[in-house]
Short mmCIF file of C-alpha atoms in Angstrom, two decimals:
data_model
loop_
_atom_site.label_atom_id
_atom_site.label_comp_id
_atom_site.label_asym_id
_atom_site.label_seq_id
_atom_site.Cartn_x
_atom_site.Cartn_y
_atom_site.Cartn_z
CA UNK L 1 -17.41 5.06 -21.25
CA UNK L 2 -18.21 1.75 -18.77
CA UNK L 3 -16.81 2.84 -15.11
CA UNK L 4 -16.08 -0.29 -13.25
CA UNK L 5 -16.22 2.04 -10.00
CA UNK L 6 -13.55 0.41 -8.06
CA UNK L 7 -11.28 1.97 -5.44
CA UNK L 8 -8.47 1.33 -3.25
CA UNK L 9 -7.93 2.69 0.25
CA UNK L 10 -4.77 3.56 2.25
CA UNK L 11 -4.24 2.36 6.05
CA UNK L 12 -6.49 4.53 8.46
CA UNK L 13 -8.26 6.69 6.29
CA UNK L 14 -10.21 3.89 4.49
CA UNK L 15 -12.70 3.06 7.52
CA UNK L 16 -12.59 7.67 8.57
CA UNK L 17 -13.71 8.25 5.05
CA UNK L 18 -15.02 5.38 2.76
CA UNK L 19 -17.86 4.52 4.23
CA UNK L 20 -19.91 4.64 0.73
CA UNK L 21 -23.47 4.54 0.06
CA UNK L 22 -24.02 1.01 -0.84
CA UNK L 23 -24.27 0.26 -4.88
CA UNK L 24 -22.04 2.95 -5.65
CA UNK L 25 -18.27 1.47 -5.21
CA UNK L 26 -16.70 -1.28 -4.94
CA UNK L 27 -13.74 -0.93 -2.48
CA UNK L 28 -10.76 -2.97 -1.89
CA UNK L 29 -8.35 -2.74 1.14
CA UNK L 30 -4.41 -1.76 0.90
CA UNK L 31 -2.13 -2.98 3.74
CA UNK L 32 1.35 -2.16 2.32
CA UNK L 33 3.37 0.60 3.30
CA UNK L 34 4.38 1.31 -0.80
CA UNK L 35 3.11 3.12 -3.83
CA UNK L 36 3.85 1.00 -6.40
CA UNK L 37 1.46 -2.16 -6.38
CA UNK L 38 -1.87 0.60 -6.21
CA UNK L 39 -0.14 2.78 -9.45
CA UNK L 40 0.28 -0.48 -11.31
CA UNK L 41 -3.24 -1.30 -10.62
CA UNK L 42 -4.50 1.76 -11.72
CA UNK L 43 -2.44 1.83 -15.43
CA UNK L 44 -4.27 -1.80 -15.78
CA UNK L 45 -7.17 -0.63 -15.48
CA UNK L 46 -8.12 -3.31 -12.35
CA UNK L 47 -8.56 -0.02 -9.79
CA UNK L 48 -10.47 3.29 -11.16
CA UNK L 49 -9.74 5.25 -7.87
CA UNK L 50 -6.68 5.48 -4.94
CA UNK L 51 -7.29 7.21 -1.94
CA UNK L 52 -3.95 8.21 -0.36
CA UNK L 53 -1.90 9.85 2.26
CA UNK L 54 1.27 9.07 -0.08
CA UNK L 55 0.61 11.41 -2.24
CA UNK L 56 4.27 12.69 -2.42
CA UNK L 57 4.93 9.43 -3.24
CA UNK L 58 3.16 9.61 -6.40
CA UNK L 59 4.37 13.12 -7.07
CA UNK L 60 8.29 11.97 -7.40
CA UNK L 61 7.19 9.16 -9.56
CA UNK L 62 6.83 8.86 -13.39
CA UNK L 63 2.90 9.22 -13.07
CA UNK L 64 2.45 11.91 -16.07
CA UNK L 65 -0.90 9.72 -16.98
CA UNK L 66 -2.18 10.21 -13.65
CA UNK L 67 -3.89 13.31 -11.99
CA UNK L 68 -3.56 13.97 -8.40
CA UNK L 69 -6.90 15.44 -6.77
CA UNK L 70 -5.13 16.85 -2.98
CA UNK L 71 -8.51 16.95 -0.53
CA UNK L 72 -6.41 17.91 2.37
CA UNK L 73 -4.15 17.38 4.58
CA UNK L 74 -2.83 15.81 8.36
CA UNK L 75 0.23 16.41 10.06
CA UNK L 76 2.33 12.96 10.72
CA UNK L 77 3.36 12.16 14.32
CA UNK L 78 4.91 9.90 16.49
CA UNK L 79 2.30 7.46 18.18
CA UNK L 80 2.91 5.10 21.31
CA UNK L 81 0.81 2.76 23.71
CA UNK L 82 -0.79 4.33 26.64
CA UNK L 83 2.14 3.05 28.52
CA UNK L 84 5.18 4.00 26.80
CA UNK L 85 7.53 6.04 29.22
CA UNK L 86 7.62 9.27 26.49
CA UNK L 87 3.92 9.18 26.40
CA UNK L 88 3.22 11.71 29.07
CA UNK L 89 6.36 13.60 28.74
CA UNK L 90 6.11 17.14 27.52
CA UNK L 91 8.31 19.03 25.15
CA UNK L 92 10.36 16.00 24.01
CA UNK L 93 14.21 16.98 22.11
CA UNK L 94 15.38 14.39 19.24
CA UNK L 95 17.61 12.52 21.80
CA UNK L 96 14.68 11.27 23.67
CA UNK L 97 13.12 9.69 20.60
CA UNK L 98 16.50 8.21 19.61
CA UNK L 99 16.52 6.25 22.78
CA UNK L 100 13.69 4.22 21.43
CA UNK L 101 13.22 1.91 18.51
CA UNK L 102 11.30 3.27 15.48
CA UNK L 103 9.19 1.74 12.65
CA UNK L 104 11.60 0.68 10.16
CA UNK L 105 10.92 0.68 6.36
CA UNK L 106 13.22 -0.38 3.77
CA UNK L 107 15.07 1.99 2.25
CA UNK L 108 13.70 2.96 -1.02
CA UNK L 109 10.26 1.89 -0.25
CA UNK L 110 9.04 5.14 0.03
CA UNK L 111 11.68 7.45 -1.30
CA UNK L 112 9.76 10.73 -1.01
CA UNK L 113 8.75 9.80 3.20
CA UNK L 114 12.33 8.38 3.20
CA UNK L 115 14.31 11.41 2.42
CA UNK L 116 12.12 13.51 4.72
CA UNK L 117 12.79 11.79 7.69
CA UNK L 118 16.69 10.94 7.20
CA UNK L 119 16.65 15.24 6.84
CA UNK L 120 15.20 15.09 10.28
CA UNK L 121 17.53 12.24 12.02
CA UNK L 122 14.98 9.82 12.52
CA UNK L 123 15.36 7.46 10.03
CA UNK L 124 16.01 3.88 11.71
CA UNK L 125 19.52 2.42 9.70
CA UNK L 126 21.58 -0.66 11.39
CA UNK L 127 24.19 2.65 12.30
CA UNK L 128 21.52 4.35 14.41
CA UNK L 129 20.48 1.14 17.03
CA UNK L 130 24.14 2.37 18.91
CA UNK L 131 22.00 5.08 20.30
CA UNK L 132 19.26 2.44 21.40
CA UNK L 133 19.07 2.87 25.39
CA UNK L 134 17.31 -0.68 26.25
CA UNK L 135 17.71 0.16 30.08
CA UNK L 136 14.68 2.72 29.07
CA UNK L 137 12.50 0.01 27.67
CA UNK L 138 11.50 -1.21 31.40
CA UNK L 139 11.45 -4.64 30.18
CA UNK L 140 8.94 -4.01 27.19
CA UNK L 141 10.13 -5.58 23.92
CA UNK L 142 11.31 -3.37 21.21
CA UNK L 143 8.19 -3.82 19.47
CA UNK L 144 6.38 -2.57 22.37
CA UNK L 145 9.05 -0.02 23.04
CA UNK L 146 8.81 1.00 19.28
CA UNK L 147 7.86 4.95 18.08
CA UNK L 148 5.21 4.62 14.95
CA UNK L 149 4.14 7.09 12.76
CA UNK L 150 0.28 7.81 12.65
CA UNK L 151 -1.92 10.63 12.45
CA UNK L 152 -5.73 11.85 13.43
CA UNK L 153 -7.39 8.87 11.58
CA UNK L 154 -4.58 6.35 13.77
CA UNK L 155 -5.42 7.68 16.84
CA UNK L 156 -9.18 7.70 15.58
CA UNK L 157 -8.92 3.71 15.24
CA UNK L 158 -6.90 3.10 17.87
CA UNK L 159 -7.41 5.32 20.79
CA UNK L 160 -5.43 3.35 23.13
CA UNK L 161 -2.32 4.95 21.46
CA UNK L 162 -1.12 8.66 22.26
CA UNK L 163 0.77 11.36 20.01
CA UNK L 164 3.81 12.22 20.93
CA UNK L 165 4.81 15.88 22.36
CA UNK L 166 7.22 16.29 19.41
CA UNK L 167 6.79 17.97 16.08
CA UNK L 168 7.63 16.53 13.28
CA UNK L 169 6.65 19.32 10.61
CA UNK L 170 5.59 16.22 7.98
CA UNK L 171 2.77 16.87 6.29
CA UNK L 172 0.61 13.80 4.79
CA UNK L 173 -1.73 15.14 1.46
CA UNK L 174 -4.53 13.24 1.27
CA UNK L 175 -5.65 12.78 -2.45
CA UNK L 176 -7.61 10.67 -4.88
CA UNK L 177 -5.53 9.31 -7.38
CA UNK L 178 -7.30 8.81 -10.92
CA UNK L 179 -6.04 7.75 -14.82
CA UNK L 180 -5.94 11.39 -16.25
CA UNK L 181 -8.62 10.18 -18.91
CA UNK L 182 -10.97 9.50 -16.12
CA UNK L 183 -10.20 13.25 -14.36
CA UNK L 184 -13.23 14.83 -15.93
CA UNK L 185 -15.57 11.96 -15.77
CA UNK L 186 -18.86 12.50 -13.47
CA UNK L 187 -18.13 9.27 -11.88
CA UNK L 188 -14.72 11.08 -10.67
CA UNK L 189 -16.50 14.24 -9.58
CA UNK L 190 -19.00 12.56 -8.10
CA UNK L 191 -16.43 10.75 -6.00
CA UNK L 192 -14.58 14.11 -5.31
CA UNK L 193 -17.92 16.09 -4.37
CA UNK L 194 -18.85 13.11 -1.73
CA UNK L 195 -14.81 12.88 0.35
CA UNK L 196 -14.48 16.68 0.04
CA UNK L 197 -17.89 16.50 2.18
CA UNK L 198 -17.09 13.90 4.36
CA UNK L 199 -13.89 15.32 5.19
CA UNK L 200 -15.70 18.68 5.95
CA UNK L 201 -17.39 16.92 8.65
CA UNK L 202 -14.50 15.75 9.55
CA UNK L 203 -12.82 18.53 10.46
CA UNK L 204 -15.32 19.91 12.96
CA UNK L 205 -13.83 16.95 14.71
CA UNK L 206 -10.34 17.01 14.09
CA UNK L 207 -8.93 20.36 14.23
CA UNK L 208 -5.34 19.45 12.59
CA UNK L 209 -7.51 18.18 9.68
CA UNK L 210 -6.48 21.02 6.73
CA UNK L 211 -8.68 21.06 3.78
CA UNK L 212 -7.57 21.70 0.37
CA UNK L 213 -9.00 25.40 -0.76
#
């Protein structure tokens, strides 16, 4: 069996945990907020490997010919610049965050992430900007006034940013996606030995890193 060795990386966690010895992979970048361009790639055969945080994503679709390898876990939260007037605040309720703008997906782009955070009020619809307070902003534009979702790896990147005092109990999976013929290869376990290790060392670093058991 020929193993073109290629994998695909999602947002933040590519440059925390893909940093491969050289000659091994081959490794592409994925910008998109969205599941479905990486699964299509990976029933053509053009990616071997996806490494994910949407792995709910994959779990509500029709992916019976893939296998889902969870590694662990980080707990989503609401990032902001240095600056933002919530940053410093402690114990913040929903109606502070609803006074502020928040990253807004399309609806149905990520069904799974979708329905989790329309159960928890947050989810930005034309309905919801009534609630918008712009006398809050202090004359920042709503981009810079925005709330966005991140996690460890985000704040890793970008440490100019700051988590937000508010829980939002969503848990990300992180997982490597494979083609279920290609679950048992040694190229695959190989792959799986060498993240499950990096994120070990990870976690003496991050302590709301959970790995999988």
């Amino acid at each position: 069996l020929h193993v073109r060795s290629r994998r695909q990386r999602q947002m933040c966690i590519r440059d925390r945990l893909s940093t491969v010895p050289a000659g091994k992979w081959t490794l592409g970048r994925f910008h998109h907020l969205s599941h479905h361009q990486p699964l299509r790639l990976l029933r053509e055969r053009i990616l071997d490997f996806w490494l994910t945080i949407l792995t709910d994503e994959v779990k509500h679709s029709d992916c019976s010919d893939l296998v889902c390898f969870e590694l662990g876990s980080v707990p989503l939260t609401f990032i902001v610049a240095a600056d933002h007037p919530l940053a410093d605040q402690a114990n913040l309720a929903l109606n502070d965050l609803l006074r502020y703008p928040r990253l807004n997906l399309a609806s149905g782009m990520l069904p799974a992430f979708e329905n989790e955070v329309r159960h928890r009020g947050l989810w930005d619809t034309p309905q919801s900007t009534q609630y918008y307070n712009e006398a809050d902003w202090e004359g920042r534009t709503s981009e810079e006034a925005a709330l966005l979702y991140g996690h460890t790896f985000t704040l890793e990147l970008n440490p100019s940013f700051k988590p937000l005092d508010y829980n939002l109990d969503l848990i990300m999976p992180i997982a490597l996606v494979v083609h279920r013929d290609m679950s048992e290869h040694p190229a695959t376990e190989a792959l799986l030995k060498w993240l499950r290790d990096r994120l070990q060392e990870k976690a003496c670093d991050h302590a709301n890193l959970q790995l999988a058991a």
